XYZ file of C-alpha atoms in Angstrom:
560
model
C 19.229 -12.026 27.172
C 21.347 -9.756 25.420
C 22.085 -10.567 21.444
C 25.090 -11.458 20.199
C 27.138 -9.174 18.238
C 26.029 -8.862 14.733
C 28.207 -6.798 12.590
C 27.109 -8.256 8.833
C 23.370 -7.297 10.518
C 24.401 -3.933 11.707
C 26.343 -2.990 8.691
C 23.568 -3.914 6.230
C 20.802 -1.549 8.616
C 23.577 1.411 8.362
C 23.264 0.653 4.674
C 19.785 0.122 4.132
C 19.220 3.432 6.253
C 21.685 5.971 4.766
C 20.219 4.738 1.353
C 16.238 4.506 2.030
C 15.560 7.328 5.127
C 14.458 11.047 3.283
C 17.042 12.704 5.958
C 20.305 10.488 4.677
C 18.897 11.427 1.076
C 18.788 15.235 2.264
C 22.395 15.424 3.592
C 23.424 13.282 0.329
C 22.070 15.779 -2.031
C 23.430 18.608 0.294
C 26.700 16.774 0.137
C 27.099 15.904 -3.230
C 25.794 19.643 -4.964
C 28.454 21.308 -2.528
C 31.054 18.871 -3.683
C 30.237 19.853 -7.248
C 29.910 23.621 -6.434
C 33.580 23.479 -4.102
C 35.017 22.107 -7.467
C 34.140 24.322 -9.751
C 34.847 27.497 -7.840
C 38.143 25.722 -7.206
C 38.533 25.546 -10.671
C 37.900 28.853 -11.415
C 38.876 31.069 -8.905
C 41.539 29.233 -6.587
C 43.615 26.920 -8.523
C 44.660 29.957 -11.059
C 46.032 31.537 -7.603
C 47.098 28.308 -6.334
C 49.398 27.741 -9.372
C 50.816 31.283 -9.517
C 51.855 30.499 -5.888
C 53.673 27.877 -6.522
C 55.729 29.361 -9.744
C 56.635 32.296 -7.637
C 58.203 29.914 -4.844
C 59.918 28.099 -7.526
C 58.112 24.669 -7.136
C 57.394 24.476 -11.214
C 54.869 21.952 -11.300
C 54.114 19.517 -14.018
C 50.524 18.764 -13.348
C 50.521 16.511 -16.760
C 52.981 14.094 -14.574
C 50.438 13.209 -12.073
C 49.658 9.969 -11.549
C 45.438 10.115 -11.308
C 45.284 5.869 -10.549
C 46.114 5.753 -6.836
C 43.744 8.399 -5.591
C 40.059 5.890 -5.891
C 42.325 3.326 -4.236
C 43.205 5.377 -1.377
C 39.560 6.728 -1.188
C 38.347 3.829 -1.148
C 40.414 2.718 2.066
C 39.483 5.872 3.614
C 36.162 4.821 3.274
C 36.118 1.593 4.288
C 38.012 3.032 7.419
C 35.279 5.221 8.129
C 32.355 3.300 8.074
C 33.795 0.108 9.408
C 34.559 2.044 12.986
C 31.886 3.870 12.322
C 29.610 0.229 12.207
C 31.933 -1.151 14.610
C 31.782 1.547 17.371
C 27.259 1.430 16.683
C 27.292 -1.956 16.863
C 29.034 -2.723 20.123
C 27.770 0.224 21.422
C 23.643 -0.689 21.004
C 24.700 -3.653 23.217
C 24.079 -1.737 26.122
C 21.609 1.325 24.047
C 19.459 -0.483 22.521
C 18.243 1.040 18.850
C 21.156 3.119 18.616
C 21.677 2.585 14.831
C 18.370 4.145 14.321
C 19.487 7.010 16.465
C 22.725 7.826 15.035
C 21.131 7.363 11.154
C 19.327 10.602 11.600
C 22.288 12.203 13.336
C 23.098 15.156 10.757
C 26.660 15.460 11.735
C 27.245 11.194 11.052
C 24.894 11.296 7.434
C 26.681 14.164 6.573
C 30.314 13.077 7.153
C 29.880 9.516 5.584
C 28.169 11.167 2.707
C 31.505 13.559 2.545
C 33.192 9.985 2.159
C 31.160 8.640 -0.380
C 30.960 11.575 -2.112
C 35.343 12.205 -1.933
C 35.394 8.849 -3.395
C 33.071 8.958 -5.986
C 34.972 12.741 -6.760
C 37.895 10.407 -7.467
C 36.616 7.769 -9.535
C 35.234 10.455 -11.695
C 38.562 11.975 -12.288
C 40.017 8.823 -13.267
C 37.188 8.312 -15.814
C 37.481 11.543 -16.940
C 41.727 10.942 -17.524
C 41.300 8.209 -19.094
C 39.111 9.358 -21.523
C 41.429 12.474 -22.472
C 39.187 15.331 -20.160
C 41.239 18.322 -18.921
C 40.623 17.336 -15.161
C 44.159 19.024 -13.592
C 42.244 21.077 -11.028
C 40.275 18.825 -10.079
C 42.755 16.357 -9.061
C 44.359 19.212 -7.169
C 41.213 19.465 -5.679
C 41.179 16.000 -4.739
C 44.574 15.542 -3.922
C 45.088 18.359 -2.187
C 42.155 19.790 -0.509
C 39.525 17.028 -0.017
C 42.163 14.351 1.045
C 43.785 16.901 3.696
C 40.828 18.135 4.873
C 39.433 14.347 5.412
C 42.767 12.562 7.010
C 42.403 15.978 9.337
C 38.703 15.291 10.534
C 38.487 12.162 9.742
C 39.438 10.187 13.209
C 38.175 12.800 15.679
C 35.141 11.969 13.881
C 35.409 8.530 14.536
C 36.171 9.451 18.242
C 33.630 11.709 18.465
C 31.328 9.267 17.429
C 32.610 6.953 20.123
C 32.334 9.844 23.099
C 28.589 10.045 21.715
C 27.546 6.329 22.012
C 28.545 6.576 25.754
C 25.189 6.519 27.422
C 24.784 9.755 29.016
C 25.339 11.617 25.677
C 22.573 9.115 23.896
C 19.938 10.287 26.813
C 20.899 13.816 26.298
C 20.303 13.873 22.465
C 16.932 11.877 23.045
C 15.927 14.875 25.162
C 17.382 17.522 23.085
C 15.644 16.272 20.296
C 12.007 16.965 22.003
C 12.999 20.277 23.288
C 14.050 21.313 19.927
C 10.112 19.832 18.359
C 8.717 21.791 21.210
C 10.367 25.005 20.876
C 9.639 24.909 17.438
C 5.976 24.034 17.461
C 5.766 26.724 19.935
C 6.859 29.188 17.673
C 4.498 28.465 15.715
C 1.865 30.293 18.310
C -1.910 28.877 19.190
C -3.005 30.517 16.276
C -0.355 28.392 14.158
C -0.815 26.497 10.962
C 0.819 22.664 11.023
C 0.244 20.573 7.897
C -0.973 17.166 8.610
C 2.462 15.468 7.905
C 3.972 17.696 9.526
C 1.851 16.472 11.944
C 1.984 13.271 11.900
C 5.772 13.252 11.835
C 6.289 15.534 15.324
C 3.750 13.088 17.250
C 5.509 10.060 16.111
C 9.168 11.272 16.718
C 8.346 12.288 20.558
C 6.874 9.214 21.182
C 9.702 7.274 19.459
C 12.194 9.213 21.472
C 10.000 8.416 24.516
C 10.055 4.655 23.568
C 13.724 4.654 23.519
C 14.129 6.377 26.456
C 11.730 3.366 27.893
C 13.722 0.849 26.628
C 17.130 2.475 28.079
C 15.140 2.675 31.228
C 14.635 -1.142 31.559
C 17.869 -2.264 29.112
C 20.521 -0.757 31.148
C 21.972 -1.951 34.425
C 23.136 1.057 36.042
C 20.836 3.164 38.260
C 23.210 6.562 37.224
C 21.932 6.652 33.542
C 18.199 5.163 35.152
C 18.037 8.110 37.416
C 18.964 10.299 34.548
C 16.285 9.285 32.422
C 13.453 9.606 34.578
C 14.835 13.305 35.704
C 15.091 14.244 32.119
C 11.216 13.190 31.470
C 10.262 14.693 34.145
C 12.489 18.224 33.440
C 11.438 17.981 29.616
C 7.344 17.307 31.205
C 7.535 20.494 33.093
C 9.088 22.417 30.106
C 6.506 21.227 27.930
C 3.959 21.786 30.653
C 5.057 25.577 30.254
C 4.903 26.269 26.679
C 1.615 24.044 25.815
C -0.437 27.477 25.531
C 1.719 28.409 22.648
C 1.470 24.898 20.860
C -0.913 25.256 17.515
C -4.830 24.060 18.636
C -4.401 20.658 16.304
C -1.007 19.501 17.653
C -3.273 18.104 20.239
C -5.070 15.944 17.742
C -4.224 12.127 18.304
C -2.479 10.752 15.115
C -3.335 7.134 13.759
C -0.398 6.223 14.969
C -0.700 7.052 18.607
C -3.709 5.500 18.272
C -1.462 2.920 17.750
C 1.238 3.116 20.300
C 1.708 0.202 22.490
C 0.518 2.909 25.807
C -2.577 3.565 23.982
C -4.224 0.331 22.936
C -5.965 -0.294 26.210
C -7.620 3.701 26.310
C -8.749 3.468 22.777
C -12.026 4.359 24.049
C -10.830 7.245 26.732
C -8.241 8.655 23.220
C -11.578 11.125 22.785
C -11.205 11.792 26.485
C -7.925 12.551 25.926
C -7.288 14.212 23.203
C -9.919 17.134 24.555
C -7.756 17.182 27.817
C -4.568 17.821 25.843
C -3.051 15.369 27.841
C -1.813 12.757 25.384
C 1.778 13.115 25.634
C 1.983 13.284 28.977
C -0.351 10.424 29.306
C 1.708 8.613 27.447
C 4.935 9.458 30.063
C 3.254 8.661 33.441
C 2.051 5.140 32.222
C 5.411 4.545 30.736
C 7.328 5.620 33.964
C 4.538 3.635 35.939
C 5.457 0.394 33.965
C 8.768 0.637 35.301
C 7.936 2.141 38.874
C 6.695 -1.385 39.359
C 9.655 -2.925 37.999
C 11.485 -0.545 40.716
C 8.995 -2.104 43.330
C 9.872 -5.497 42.331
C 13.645 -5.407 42.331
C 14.484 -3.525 45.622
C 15.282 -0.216 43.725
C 13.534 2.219 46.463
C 15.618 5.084 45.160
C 14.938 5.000 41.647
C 10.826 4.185 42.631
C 10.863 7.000 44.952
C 12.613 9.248 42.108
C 9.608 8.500 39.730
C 7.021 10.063 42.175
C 9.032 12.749 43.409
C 9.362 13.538 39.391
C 5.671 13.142 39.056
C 4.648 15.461 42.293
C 7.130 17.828 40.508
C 5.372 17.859 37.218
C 2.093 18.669 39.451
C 3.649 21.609 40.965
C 4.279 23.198 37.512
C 0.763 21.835 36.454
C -0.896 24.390 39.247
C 1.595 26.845 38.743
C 0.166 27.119 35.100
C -3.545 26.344 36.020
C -3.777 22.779 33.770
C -6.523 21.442 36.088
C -6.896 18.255 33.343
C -3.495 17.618 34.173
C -3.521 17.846 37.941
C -6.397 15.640 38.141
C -4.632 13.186 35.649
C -1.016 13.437 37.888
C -3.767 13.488 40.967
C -5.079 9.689 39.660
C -1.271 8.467 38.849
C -0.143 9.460 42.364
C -3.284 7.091 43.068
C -2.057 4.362 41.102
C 1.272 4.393 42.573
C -0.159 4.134 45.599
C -1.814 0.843 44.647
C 0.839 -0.798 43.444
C 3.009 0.601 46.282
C 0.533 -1.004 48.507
C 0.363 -4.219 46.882
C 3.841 -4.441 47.322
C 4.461 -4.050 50.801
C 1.449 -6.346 51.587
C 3.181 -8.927 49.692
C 6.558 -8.037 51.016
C 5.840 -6.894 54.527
C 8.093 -3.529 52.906
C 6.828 -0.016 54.361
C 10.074 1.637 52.369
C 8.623 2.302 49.017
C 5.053 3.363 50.355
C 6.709 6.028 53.240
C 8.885 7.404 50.310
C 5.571 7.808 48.310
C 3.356 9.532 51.036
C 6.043 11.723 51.373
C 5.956 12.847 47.619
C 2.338 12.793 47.821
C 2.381 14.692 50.743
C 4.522 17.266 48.608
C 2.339 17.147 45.883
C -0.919 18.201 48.573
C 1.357 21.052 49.797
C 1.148 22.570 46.632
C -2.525 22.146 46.263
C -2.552 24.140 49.410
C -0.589 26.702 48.450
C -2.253 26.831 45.479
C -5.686 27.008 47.292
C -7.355 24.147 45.227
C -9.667 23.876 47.931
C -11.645 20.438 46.475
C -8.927 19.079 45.484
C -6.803 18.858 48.877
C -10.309 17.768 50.266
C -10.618 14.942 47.913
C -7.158 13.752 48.224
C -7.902 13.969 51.956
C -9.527 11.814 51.371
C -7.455 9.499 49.358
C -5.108 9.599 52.469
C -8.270 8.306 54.858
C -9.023 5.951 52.326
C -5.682 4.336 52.010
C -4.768 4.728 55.551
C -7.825 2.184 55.817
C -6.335 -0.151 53.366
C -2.832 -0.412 55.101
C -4.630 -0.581 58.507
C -6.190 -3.875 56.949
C -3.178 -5.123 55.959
C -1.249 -5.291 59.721
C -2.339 -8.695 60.036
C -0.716 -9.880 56.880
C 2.036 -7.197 57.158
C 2.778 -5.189 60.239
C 5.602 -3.116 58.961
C 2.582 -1.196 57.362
C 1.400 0.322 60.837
C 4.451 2.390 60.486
C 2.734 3.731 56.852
C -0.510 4.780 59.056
C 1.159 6.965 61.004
C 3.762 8.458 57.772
C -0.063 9.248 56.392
C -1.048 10.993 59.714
C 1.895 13.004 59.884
C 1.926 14.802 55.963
C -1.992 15.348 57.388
C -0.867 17.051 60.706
C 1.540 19.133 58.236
C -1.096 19.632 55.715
C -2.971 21.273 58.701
C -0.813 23.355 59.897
C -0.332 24.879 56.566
C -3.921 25.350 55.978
C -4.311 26.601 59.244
C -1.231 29.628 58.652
C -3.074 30.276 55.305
C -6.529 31.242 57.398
C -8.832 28.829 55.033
C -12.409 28.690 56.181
C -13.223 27.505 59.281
C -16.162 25.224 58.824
C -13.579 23.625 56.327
C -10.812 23.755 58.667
C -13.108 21.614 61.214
C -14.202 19.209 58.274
C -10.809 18.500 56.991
C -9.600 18.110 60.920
C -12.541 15.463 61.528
C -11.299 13.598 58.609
C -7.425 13.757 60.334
C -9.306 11.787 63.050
C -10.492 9.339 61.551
C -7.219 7.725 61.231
C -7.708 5.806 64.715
C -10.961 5.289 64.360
C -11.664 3.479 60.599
C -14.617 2.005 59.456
C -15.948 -1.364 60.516
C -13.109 -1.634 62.935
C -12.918 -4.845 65.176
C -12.702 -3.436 68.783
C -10.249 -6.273 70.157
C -8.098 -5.565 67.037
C -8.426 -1.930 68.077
C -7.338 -2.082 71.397
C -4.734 -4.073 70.789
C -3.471 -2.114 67.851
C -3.916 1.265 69.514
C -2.825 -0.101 72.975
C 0.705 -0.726 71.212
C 1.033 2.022 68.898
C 0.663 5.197 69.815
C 1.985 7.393 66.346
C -1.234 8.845 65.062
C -2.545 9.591 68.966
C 1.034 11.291 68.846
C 0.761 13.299 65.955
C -3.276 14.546 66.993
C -1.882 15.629 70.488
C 0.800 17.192 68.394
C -1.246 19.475 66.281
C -3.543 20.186 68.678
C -0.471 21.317 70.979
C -0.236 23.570 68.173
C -3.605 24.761 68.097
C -3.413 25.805 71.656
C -0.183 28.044 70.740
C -1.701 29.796 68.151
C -4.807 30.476 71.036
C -6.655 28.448 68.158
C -8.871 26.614 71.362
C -11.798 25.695 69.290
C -9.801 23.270 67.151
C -7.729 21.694 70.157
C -10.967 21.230 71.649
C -12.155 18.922 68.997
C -9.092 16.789 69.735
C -8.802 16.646 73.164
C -13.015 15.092 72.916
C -12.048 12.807 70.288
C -9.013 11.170 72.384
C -11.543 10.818 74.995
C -12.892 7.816 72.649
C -10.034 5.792 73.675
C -10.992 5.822 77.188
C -13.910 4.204 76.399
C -12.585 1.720 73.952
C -9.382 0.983 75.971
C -10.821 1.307 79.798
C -9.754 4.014 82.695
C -6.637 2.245 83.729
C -5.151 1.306 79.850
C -6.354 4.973 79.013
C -4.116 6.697 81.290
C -0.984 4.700 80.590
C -1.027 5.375 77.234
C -1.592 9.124 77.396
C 1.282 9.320 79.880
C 3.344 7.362 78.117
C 2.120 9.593 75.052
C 2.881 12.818 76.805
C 6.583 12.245 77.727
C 7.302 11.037 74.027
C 5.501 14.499 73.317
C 7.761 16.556 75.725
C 11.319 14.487 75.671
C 11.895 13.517 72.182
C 14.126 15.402 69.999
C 13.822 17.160 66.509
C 15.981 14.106 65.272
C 15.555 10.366 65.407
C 18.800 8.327 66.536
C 19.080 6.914 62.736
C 19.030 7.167 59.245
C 16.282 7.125 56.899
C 15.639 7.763 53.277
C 14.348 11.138 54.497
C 16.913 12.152 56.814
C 16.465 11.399 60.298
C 13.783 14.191 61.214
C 11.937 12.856 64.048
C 8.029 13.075 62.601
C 6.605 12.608 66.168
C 8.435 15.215 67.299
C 6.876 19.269 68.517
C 8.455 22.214 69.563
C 5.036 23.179 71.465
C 6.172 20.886 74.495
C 4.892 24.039 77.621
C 1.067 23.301 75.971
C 1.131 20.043 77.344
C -0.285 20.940 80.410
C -3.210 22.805 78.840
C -4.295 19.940 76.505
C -4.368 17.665 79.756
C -6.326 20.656 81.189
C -8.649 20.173 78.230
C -8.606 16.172 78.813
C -9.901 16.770 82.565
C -12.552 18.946 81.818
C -14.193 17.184 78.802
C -13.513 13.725 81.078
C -15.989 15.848 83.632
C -18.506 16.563 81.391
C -18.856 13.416 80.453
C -19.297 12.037 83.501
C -21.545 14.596 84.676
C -23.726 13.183 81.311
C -23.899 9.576 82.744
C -26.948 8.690 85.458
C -25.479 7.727 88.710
């Protein structure tokens, strides 16, 4: 539940801050010396001219007749103005972004103008001091009078506005994000080779994982998906920028601090940080379990867009990973894609919900695609694998939840893809014919019940589908070796299913195959391309060909 609005609390935190925190004390000193240095060279230089200007207009002044007691009065109202909207606008502002006060008191532009305030006021106290004790202070007060006050009733309530336009959401996630690119275009500057002190350190760790905490806790605060989707594309842009430039980060930026040691992400991998730390993978370590913690708070309250947004960021930051050879990242991005799986899984067991996990293969699917093109050869074999695997884990979940047969097939189909691609980019055949045994597998699992299998596989004929498919494909790239292989393995189903259940299904397989269009009838959250769907219809006839000939054989094998 939100908390109630505090403005003694928040007023007495803008206090404490702009009084305690070494970047308020910066901008004060900054303030103050070029308040002191503004009035002396107004002293010296200007007011001389600034008199003589008005004697030759005929104004005459008589500075002695000005009245030095109102100015600290009206100074002091300016000043209360000021930092009561300025505490006002925080304060009901960081009910929706949370920690904002902390945000906005190391916002140079906000220290420096209430500083300006504070120091204007103090300017006038001074002269009145100063009056009363007989000092020559006429320039000054011009100064005051005429200069400072002019200058701050002219900024002083766009500031306040501006201020306002900044608190809006959407400008607090942009300066979170700023403020990282800006840490790691300076560190790399710095070059591999660079020196970094151990504060200096200490300080850069801490403030990128702060600004990735408050991102977090936007993340999960806010209501709105527009400002949720935001976020997680901003990690995921900033991950691939950083991604880029982490050859030209200095060798011990990658040294944990105490204080990451620390962080809330970390306290359960205290012994993996070693692991970690030699990887160079800490920060982004720190941003996949962070997004993962709310991927399953996605799961959990229906938002399918916003989960499927947090792989498709995470496949992204893979791409980038290969493009820049960071195999300790890809195999870390590699075992969060797993993760998500799991808990994407878990979900739609629970749920009977296929949504989240078909938006996931997809992304993973991605994510392998790039591997391909990549040619990380045992990698795409042992997330091949994964897909086997998992297809075997939603294949044991039909009974409790039969929208996952759909999942089986979504798996099947980024495989026939996957193929394809490999295929086009002439990879090895004795891998070719491993990696298309494995494809096969996904109607014929481990430890499978045979009445469970004929009745699944008697009803749903997707992955049967999508093998027919590819190897209709095989047989138009003259590729008859592979399409072989497929048109002997379907020939298991005539055994499991028996001659008369066998032949229904393939015909009823083969006019899906040569009648259905490139689109399906309705909408999903990947368009409506029809996955079963191949433009190799006029090979039909030749994988039935195949079919009859193998059937043959194996008939010819069996004693009369």
């Amino acid at each position: 539940m939100r908390e109630s609005v505090n403005l003694t609390q928040s007023f007495s935190r803008i206090l404490r801050a702009l009084l305690t925190r070494s970047r308020s004390q910066y901008a004060a000193l900054m303030v103050f010396s070029g308040m002191l240095l503004a009035d002396s060279l107004f002293r010296i230089y200007l007011f001389p001219l600034y008199n003589n200007f008005l004697l030759k207009i005929g104004a005459n002044p008589v500075w002695s007749d000005l009245d030095v007691g109102f100015a600290p009065i009206v100074w002091l109202s300016f000043f209360a103005i000021i930092l009561g909207s300025l505490t006002i606008v925080i304060t009901f502002a960081s009910q929706n972004v949370p920690k904002l006060i902390d945000l906005y008191m190391d916002h140079w532009p906000s220290l420096l103008f209430v500083w300006w305030a504070v120091a204007c006021l103090i300017h006038a106290f001074t002269i009145k001091i100063l009056s009363e004790a007989g000092v020559e202070i006429v320039s000054s007060l011009i100064f005051n009078y005429h200069v400072l006050l002019a200058v701050s009733l002219v900024i002083g309530f766009p500031f306040v506005l501006s201020i306002l336009k900044s608190t809006k959401t959407s400008n607090v996630i942009e300066n979170l994000l700023e403020g990282s690119y800006a840490k790691f275009k300076r560190l790399a500057k710095k070059g591999p080779t660079g020196i970094i002190s151990q504060e200096e350190h200490a300080k850069i760790q801490y403030q990128l994982f702060e600004e990735l905490n408050q991102l977090m806790d936007l993340l999960v605060f806010v209501p709105y998906k527009e400002p949720k989707s935001q976020i997680i594309e901003g990690i995921g842009e900033l991950l691939r920028y950083y991604v880029k430039l982490k050859p030209k980060f200095p060798e011990d930026f990658y040294k944990i601090d105490q204080q990451i040691h620390d962080d809330i992400s970390f306290r359960t991998l205290k012994s993996l940080l070693a692991e970690v730390e030699k990887s160079h993978t800490f920060y982004e370590q720190k941003s996949f379990r962070m997004i993962g913690n709310v991927y399953n708070v996605f799961l959990d309250n229906g938002d399918f867009d916003l989960s499927t947004l947090c792989v498709e960021q995470l496949s992204q930051v893979g791409k980038t990973a290969m493009e820049c050879d960071d195999q300790e990242l890809i195999e870390v991005i590699t075992v969060r894609l797993n993760t998500y799986f799991r808990f994407a899984l878990k979900h739609g067991q629970h749920n009977n919900e296929p949504r989240n996990l078909y938006n996931l293969v997809f992304h993973y699917g991605q994510f392998l695609s790039y591997l391909v093109e990549h040619r990380q050869v045992d990698r795409v074999k042992t997330c091949i694998g994964y897909f086997v695997f998992y297809g075997q884990q939603c294949f044991n979940a039909i009974p409790r939840a039969r929208s996952l047969a759909f999942i089986l097939d979504i798996l099947a189909s980024e495989m026939q893809k996957l193929m394809q691609i490999i295929y086009q980019n002439n990879w090895e055949r004795k891998l070719q014919q491993e990696l298309l045994q494995k494809f096969l597998l996904f109607d014929n699992f481990q430890d499978m019940d045979k009445e469970i299998a004929i009745q699944f596989f008697s009803q749903n004929h997707g992955i049967r589908l999508l093998h027919i498919g590819l190897a209709l494909f095989y047989l138009n790239q003259n590729e008859k070796e592979f399409a072989e292989t497929i048109a002997k393995d379907t020939l298991q189903d005539l055994l499991l299913l028996g001659e008369p259940l066998f032949s229904k299904t393939m015909d009823t397989i083969f006019a899906r195959l040569q009648y259905s269009g490139a689109k399906f009838w309705e909408d999903t959250d990947r368009g409506n391309v029809n996955i079963y769907y191949t433009p190799y219809q006029n090979e039909i006839e030749n994988f039935k060909k195949l079919q009859v000939k193998f059937k043959l054989e194996s008939q010819k094998k069996i004693p009369a």
